[in-house]
Tab-separated table of C-alpha atoms in Angstrom:
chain	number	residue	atom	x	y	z
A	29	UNK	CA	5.688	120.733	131.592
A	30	UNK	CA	3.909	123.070	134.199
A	31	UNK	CA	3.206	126.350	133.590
A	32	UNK	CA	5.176	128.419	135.523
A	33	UNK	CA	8.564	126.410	134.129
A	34	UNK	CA	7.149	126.955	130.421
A	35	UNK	CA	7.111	130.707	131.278
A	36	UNK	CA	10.542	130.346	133.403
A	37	UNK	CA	11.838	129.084	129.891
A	38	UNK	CA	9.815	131.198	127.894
A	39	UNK	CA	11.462	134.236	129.326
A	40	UNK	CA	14.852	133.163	129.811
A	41	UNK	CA	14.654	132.359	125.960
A	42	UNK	CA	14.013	135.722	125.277
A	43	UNK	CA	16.364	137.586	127.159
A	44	UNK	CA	19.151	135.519	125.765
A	45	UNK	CA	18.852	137.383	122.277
A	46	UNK	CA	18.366	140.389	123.908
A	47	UNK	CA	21.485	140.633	125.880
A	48	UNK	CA	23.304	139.037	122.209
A	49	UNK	CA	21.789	142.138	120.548
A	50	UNK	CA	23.451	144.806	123.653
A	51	UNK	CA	26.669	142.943	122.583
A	52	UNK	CA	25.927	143.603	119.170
A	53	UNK	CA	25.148	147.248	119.544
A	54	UNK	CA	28.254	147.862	121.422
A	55	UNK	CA	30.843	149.389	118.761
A	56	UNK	CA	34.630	150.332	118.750
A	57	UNK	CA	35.578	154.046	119.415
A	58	UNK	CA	38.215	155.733	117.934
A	59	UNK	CA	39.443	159.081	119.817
A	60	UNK	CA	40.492	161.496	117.423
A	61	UNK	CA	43.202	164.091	118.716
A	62	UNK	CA	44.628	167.124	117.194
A	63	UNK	CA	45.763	170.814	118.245
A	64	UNK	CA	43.823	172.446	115.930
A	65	UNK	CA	40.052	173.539	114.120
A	66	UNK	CA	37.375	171.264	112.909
A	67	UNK	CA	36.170	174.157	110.139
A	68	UNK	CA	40.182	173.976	108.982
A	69	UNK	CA	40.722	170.081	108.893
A	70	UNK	CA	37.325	168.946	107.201
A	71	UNK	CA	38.479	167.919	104.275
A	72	UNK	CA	40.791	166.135	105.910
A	73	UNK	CA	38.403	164.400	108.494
A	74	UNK	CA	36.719	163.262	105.476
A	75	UNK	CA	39.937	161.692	104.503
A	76	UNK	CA	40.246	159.873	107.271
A	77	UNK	CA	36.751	158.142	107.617
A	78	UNK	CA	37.633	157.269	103.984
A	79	UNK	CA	40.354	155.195	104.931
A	80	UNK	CA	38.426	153.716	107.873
A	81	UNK	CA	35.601	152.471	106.046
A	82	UNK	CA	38.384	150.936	103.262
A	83	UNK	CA	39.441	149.199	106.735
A	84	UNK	CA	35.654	148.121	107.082
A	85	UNK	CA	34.482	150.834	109.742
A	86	UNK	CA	31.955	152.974	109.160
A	87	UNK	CA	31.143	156.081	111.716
A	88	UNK	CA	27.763	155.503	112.861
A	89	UNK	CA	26.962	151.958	111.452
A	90	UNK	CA	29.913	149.960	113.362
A	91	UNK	CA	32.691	152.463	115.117
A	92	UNK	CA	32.003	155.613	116.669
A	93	UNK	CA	34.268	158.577	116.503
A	94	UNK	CA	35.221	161.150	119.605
A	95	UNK	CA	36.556	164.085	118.296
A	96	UNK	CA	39.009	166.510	120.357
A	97	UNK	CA	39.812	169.789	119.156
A	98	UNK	CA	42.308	172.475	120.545
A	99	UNK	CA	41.268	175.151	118.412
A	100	UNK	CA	45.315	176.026	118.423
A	101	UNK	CA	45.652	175.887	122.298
A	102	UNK	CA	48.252	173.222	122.617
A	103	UNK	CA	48.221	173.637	126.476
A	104	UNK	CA	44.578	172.502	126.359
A	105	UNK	CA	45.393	168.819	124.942
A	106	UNK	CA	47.184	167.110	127.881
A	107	UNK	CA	43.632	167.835	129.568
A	108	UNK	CA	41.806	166.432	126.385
A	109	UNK	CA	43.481	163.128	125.980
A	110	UNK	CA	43.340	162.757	129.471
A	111	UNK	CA	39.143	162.622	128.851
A	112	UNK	CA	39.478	160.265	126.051
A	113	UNK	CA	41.413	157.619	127.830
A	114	UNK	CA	38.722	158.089	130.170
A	115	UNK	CA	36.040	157.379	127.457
A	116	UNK	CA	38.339	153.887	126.974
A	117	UNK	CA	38.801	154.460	123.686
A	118	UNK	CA	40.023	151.844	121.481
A	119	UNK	CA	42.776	153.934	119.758
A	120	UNK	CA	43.265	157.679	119.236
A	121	UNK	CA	44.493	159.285	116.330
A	122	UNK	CA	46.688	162.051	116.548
A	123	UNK	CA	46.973	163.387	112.761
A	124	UNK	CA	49.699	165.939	111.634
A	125	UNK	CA	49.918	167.080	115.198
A	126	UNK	CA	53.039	166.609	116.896
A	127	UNK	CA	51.732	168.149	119.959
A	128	UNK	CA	48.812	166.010	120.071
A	129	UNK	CA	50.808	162.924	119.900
A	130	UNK	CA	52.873	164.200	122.677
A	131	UNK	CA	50.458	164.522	124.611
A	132	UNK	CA	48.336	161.160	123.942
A	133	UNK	CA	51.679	159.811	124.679
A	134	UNK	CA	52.074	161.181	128.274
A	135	UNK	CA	48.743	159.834	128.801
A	136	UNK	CA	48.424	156.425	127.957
A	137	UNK	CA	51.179	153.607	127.326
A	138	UNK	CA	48.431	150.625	126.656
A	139	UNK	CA	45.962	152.528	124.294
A	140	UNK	CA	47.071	152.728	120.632
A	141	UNK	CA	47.694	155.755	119.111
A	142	UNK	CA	48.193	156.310	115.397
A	143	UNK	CA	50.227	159.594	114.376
A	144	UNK	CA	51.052	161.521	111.139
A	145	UNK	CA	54.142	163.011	112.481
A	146	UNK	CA	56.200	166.027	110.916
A	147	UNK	CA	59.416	165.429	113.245
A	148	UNK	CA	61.328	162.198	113.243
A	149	UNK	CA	59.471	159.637	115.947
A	150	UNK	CA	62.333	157.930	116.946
A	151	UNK	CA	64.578	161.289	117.858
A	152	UNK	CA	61.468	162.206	119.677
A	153	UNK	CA	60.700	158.868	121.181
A	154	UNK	CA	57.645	157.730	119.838
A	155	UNK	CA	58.930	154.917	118.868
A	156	UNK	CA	61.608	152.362	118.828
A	157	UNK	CA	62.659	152.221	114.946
A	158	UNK	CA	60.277	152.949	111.847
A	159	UNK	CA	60.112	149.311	111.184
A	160	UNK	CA	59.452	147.853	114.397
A	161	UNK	CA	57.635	150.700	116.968
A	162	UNK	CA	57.950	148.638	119.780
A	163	UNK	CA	55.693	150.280	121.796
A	164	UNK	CA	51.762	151.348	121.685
A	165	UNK	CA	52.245	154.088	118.764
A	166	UNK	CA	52.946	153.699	115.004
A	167	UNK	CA	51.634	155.692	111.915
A	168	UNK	CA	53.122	158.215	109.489
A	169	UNK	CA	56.681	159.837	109.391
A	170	UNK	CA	55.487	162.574	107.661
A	171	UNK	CA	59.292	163.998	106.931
A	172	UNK	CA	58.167	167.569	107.066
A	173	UNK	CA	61.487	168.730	108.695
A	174	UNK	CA	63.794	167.073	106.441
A	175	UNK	CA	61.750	168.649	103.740
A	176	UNK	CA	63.386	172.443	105.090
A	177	UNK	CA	66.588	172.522	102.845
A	178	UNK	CA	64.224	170.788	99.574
A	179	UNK	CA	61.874	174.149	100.419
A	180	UNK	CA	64.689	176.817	100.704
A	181	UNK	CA	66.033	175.110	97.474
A	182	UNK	CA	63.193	176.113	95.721
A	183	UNK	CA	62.860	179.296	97.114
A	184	UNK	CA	66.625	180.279	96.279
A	185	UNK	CA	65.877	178.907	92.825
A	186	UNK	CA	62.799	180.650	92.230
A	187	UNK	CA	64.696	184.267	93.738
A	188	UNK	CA	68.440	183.437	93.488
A	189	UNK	CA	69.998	187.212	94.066
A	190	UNK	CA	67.516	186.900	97.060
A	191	UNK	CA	69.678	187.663	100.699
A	192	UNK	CA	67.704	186.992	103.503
A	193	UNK	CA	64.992	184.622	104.121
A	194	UNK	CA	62.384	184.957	106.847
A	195	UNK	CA	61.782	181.548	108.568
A	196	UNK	CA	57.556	181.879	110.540
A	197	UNK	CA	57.899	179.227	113.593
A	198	UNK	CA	55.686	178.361	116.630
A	199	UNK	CA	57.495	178.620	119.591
A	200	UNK	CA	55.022	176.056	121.220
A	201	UNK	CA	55.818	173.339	118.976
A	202	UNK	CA	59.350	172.979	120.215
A	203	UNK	CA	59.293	169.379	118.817
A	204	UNK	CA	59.114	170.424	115.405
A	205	UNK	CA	60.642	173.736	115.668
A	206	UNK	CA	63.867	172.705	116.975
A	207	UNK	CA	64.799	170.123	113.759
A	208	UNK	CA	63.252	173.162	111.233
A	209	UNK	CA	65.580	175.709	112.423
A	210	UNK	CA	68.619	172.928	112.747
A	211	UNK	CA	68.152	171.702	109.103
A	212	UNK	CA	67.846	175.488	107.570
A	213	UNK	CA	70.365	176.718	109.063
A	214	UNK	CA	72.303	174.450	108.295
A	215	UNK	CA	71.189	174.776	104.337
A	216	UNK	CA	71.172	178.572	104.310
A	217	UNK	CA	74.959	178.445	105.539
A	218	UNK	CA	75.221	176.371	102.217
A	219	UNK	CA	74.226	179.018	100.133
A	220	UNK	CA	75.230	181.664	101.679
A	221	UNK	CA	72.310	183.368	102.837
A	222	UNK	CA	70.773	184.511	105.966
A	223	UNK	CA	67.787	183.340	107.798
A	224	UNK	CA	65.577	185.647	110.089
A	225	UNK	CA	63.295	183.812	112.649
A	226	UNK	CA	60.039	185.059	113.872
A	227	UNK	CA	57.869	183.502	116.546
A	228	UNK	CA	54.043	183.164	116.756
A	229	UNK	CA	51.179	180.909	118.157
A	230	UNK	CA	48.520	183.387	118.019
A	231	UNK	CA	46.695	185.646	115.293
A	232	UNK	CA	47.942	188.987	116.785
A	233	UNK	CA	51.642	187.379	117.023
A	234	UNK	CA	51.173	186.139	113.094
A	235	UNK	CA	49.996	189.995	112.176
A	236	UNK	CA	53.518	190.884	114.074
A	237	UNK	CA	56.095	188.324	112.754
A	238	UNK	CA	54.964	189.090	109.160
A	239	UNK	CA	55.581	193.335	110.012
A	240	UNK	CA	58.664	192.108	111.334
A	241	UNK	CA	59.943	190.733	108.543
A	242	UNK	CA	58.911	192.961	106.300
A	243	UNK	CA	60.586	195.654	108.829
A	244	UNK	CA	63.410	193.653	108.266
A	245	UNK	CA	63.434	193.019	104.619
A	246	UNK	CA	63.117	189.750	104.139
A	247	UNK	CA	63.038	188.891	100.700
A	248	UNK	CA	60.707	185.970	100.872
A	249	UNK	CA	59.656	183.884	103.357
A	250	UNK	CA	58.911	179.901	104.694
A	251	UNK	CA	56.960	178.572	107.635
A	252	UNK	CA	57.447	175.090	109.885
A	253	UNK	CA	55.260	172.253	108.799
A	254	UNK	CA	53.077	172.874	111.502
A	255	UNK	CA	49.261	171.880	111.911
A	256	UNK	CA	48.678	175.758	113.472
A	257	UNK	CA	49.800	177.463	110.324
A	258	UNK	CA	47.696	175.475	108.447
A	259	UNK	CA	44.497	176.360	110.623
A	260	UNK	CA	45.617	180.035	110.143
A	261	UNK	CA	46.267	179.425	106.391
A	262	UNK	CA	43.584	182.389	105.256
A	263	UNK	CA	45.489	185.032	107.649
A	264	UNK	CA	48.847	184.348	106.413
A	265	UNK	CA	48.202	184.739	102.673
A	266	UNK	CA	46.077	187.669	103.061
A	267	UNK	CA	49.285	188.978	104.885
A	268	UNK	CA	51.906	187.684	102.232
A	269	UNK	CA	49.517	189.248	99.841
A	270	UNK	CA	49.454	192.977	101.257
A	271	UNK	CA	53.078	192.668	102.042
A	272	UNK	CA	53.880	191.802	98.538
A	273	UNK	CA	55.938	189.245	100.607
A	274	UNK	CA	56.802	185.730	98.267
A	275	UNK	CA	56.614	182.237	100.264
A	276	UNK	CA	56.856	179.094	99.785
A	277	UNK	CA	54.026	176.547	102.154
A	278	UNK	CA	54.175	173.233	102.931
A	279	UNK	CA	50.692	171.734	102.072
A	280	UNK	CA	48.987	172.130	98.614
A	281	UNK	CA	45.764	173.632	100.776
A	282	UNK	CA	47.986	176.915	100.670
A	283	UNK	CA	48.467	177.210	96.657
A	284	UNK	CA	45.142	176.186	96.465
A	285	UNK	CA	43.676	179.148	98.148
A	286	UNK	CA	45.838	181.967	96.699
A	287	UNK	CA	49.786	181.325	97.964
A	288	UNK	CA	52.755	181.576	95.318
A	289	UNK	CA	54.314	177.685	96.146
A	290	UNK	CA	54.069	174.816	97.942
A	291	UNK	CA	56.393	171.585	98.492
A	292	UNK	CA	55.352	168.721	100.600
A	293	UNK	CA	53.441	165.426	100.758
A	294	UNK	CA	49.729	165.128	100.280
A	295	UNK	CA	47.972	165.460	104.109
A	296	UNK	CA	44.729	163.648	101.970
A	297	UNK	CA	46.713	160.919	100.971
A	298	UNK	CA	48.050	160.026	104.554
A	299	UNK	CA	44.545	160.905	106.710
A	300	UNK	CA	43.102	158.075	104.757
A	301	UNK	CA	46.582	156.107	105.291
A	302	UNK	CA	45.698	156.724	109.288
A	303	UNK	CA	42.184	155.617	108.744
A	304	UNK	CA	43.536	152.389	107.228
A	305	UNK	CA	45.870	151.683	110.194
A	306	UNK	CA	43.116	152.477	112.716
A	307	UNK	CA	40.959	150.016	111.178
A	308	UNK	CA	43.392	147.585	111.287
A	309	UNK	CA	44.345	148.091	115.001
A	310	UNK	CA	40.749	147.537	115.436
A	311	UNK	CA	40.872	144.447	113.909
A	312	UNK	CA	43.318	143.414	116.437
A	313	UNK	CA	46.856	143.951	114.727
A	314	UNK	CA	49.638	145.312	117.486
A	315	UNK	CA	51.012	148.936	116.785
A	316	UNK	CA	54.035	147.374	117.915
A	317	UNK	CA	54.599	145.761	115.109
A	318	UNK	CA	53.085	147.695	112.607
A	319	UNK	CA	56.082	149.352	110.952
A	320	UNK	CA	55.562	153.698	110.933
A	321	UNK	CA	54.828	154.388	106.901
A	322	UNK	CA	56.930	157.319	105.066
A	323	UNK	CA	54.906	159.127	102.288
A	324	UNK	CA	55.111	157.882	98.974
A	325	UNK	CA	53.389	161.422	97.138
A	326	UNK	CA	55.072	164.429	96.980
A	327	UNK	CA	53.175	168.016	94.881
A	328	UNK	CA	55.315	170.963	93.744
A	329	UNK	CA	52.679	173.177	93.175
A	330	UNK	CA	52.924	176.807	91.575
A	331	UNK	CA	50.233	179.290	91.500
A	332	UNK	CA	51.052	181.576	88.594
A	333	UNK	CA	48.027	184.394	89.046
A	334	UNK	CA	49.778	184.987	92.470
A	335	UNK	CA	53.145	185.228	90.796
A	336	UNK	CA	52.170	187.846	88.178
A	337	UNK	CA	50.363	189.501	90.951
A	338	UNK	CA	53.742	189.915	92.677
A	339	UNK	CA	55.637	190.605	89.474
A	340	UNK	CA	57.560	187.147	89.878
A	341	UNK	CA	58.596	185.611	86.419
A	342	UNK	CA	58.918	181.582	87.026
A	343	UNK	CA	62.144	179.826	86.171
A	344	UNK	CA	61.184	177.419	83.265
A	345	UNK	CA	62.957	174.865	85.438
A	346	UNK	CA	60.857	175.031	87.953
A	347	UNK	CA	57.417	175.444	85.672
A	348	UNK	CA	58.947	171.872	84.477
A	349	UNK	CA	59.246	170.882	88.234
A	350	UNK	CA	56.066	171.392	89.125
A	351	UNK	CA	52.862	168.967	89.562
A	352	UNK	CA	50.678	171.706	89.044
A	353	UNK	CA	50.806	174.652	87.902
A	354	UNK	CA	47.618	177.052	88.608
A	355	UNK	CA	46.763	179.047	85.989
């Protein structure tokens, strides 16, 4: 063999597992969506990347992870999906953020996107049916609205000569404040009791509604399952808590940090139920046929320092209700 073809060879040999190793290197990206905080969701990020490496992903060793935050500005995500399907993700996950999914699914109809969803996703078009999607979305029907009369329930229970219930919405969510309002309404009638709405998407316009309905005087209070409440969850129980104002939440995260109830399904559980179905659209399975999950975990939980604080006496019924009871 002459020289110069041994080196010819030589180098063409080694370039070959060079380029195999670029190929290597090159990893999967997930684009992660949502209309809210990192600081306020970081528990629940951790969630997630729990259920992706149960899928067989780990961020930094085999996927990589692009993270989009609104910081509550809803109007800013049509603008920050836009930049992911840019980036070519592989899917984008739109957790507990009905706005966010919106808006990933005005902006792409061929990338998947997975969803924990508090409205129903076929009345809002995300999908075809819960069992076959039919289209590039699927994830978690997180049954939030339907959960409005079960909440009031509780509330009448736990205050039953109680007349008038403020109702906290976000008028920029209009695809999960629409449903709320439909389905309490439509449970207050039931009992006989009236229902005053206040609107707010900002912390000034939280500091108002609450005034308001104190102004007003509501006897207790609920809010919409809504990912911007939960961001704002310090400010609203510091209010409830000068106001001397009872409520009943919709995540656990609220009881936990000082709120008198909450009623709903566990956001932990499903992020890592999202981080399972993103792995496994990695994998190659088709959204369209992965059927949209409905939670399986429900927590009554009742935090009985902030009751005696507020001079509420529990119903043993619902003591015997509860999940947990925080002493």
């Amino acid at each position: 063999m002459r020289r110069r073809e041994f080196i010819t060879l030589l180098g063409g040999a080694a370039a070959w597992p060079l380029g195999t190793q670029a190929q290597q290197l090159a990893v999967p990206i997930v684009g992660f969506l949502h209309s809210a905080s990192a600081a306020s969701f970081a528990h629940l990020v951790a969630a997630f990347r729990k259920g992706l490496s149960e899928a067989g992903y780990v961020e930094g060793r085999n996927v990589a992870i692009e993270y989009r935050w609104a910081d509550g500005h809803n109007e800013r995500l049509p603008a920050l999906a836009a930049e992911l399907v840019g980036r070519r993700v592989d899917v984008i996950v739109t957790p507990v953020s009905t706005a966010a999914t919106l808006a990933a699914k005005a902006a792409t109809a061929t990338i998947p996107i997975v969803f924990i969803i508090g409205a129903d996703p076929v009345k809002i078009g995300l999908v075809a049916s819960l069992n076959r999607p039919s289209g590039n979305a699927t994830g978690i029907s997180d049954i939030g609205v339907e959960l409005a009369a079960k909440r009031l329930g509780l509330l009448h229970e736990l205050l039953p000569n109680a007349a008038r219930f403020g109702v906290l919405v976000n008028p920029d969510n209009p695809g999960i404040t629409e449903p709320f309002l439909s389905e309490l309404q439509t449970a207050a009638s039931a009992i006989g009791r009236q229902l005053e709405v206040v609107t707010a998407s900002t912390n000034s316009g939280i500091d108002t509604a609450l005034a308001t309905l104190v102004k007003g005087r509501a006897d207790a209070f609920l809010i919409s399952p809504e990912a911007l409440f939960v961001t704002r969850r310090v400010q609203l129980l510091t209010l409830a808590a000068r106001h001397m104002l009872p409520a009943l939440y919709h995540r656990r995260e609220f009881t936990d940090a000082g709120g008198l109830m909450s009623y709903g399904s566990s956001l932990v559980d499903q992020f890592r139920q999202t981080g399972i179905y993103a792995g496994r659209i990695l994998k190659g399975e088709n959204p369209a046929d992965m059927p949209v999950q409905l939670p399986t975990k429900f927590e009554f939980l009742i935090n009985l320092q902030t009751a005696k604080t507020l001079g509420i006496d529990i119903p043993p019924t619902l003591l015997a209700r509860a999940d947990e009871v925080i002493e």
